[in-house]
mmCIF file of C-alpha atoms in Angstrom:
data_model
loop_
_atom_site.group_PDB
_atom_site.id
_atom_site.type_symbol
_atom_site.label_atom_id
_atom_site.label_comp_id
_atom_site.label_asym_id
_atom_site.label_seq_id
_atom_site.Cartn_x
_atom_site.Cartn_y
_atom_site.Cartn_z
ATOM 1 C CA UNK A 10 49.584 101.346 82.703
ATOM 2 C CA UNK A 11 52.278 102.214 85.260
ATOM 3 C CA UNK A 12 54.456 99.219 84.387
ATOM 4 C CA UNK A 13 55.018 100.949 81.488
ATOM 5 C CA UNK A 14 57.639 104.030 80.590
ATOM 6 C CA UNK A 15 57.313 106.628 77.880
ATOM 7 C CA UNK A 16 58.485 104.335 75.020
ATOM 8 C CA UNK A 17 55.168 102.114 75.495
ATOM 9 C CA UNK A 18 57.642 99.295 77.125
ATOM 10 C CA UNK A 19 57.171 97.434 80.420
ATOM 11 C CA UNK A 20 60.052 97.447 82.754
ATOM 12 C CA UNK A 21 60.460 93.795 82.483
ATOM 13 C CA UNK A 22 61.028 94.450 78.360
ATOM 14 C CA UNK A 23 63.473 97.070 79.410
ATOM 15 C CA UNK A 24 65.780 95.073 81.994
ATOM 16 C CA UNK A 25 65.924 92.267 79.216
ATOM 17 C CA UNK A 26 67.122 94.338 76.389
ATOM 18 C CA UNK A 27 69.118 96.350 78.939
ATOM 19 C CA UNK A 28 71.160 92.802 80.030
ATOM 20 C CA UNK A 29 70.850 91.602 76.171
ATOM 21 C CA UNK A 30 72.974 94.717 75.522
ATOM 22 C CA UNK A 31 75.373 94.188 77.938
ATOM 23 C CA UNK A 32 75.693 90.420 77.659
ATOM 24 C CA UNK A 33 76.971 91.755 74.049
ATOM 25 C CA UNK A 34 79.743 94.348 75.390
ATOM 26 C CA UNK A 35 81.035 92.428 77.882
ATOM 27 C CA UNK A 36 82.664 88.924 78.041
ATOM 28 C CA UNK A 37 83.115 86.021 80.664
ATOM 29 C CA UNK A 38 85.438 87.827 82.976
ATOM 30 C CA UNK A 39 83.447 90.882 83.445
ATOM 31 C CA UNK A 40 80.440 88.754 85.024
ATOM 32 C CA UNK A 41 83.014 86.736 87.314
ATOM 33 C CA UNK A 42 83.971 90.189 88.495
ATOM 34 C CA UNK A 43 80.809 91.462 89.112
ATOM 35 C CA UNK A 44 79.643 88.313 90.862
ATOM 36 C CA UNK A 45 82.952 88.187 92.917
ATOM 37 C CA UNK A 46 82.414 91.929 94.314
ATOM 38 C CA UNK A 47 78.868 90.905 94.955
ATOM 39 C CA UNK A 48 79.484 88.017 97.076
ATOM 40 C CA UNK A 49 82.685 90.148 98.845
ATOM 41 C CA UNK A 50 79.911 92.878 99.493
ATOM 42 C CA UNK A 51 77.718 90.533 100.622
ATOM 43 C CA UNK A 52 79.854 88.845 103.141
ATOM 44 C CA UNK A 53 81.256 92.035 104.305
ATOM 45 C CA UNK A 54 77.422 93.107 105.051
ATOM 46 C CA UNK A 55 76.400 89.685 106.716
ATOM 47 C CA UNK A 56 78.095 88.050 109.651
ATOM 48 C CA UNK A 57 77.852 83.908 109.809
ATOM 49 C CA UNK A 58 74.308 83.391 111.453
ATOM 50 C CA UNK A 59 73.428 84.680 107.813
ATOM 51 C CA UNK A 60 75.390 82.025 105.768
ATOM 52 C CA UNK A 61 74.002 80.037 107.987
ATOM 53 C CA UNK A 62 70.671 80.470 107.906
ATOM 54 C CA UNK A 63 70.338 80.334 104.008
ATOM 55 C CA UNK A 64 71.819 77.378 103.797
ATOM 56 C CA UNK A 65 69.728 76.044 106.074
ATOM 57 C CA UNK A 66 66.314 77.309 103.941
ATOM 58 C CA UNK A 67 68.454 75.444 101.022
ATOM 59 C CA UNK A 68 68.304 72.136 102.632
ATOM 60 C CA UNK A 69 65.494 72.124 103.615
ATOM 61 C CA UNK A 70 63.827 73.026 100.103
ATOM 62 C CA UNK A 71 66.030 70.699 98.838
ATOM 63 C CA UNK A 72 65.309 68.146 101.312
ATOM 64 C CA UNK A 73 61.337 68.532 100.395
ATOM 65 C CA UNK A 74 61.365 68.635 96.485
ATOM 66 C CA UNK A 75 63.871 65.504 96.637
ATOM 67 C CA UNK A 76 63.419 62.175 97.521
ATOM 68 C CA UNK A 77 65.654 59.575 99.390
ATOM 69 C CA UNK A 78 66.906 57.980 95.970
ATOM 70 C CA UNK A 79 68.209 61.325 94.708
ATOM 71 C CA UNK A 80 70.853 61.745 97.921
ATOM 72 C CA UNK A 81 71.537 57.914 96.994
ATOM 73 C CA UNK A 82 72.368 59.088 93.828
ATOM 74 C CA UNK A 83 74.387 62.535 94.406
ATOM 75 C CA UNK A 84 76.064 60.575 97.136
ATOM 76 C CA UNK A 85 77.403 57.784 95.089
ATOM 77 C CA UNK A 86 78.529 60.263 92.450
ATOM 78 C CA UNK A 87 80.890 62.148 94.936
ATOM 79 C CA UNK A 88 82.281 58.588 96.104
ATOM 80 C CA UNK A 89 83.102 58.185 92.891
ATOM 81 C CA UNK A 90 84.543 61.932 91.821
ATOM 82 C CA UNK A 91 86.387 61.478 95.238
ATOM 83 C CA UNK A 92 88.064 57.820 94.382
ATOM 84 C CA UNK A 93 88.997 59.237 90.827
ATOM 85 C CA UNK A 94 90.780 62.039 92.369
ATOM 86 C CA UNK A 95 92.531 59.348 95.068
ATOM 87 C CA UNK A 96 93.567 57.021 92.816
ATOM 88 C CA UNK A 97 92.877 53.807 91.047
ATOM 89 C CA UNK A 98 91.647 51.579 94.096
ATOM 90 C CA UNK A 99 89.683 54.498 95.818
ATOM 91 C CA UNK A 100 92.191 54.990 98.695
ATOM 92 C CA UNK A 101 94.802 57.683 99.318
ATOM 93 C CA UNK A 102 98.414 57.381 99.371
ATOM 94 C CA UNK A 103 100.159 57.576 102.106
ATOM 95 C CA UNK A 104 101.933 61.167 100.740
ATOM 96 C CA UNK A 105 98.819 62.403 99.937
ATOM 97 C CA UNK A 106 97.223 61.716 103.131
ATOM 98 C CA UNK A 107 100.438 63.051 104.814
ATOM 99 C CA UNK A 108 100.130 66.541 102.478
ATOM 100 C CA UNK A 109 96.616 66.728 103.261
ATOM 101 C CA UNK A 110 97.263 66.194 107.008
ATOM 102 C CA UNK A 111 100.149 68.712 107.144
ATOM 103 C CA UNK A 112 98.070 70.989 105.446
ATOM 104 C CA UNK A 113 95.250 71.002 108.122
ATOM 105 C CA UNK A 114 97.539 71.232 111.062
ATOM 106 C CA UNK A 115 99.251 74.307 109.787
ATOM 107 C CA UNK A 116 95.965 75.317 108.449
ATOM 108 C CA UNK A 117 97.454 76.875 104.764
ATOM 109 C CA UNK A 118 97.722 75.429 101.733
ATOM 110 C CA UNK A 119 101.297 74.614 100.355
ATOM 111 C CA UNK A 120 100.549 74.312 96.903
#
């Protein structure tokens, strides 16, 4: 069988053990590093049309294996995430709204 190499093992078996084996020798931070190069290669390789263009495919798989109660429901959970991280009431302060403001007119962070 060509899938197969000398030691009677498909490729597939071989790429498992191969990641089980690393998985073991390496910890947490060695996969965010790997995974941050990647996606610095990545967008060194591709311009924006790219970026844009995937997450367009996204949506739109998204959009077709979801229906309109699901963006109900992913929308009222970011309301909510967004009023916890306001404040009791929901609504800004005024000195955060001022920070955040500031911060978008310079266009840096200052924190």
């Amino acid at each position: 069988m060509a899938d197969k190499n000398k030691n009677n093992m498909t490729v597939n078996e071989a790429g498992r053990k191969g990641g089980e084996a690393t998985s073991e020798s390496h910890g947490r931070e060695f996969y965010q590093e790997i995974g941050k190069k990647g996606g610095e290669a990545t967008s060194d390789s591709h311009g924006k049309e790219f970026y844009q263009e995937i997450g367009k495919k996204g949506g739109e798989s998204t959009s077709d294996s979801h229906d309109k109660e699901f963006y109900q429901e992913i929308g009222s959970k970011g309301g909510r995430a967004r009023a916890d991280q306001d404040g009791e009431d929901g609504k800004m302060s005024l000195e955060e709204a001022g920070r955040k403001g500031g911060e978008r007119s310079r266009g840096g962070n200052r924190d």
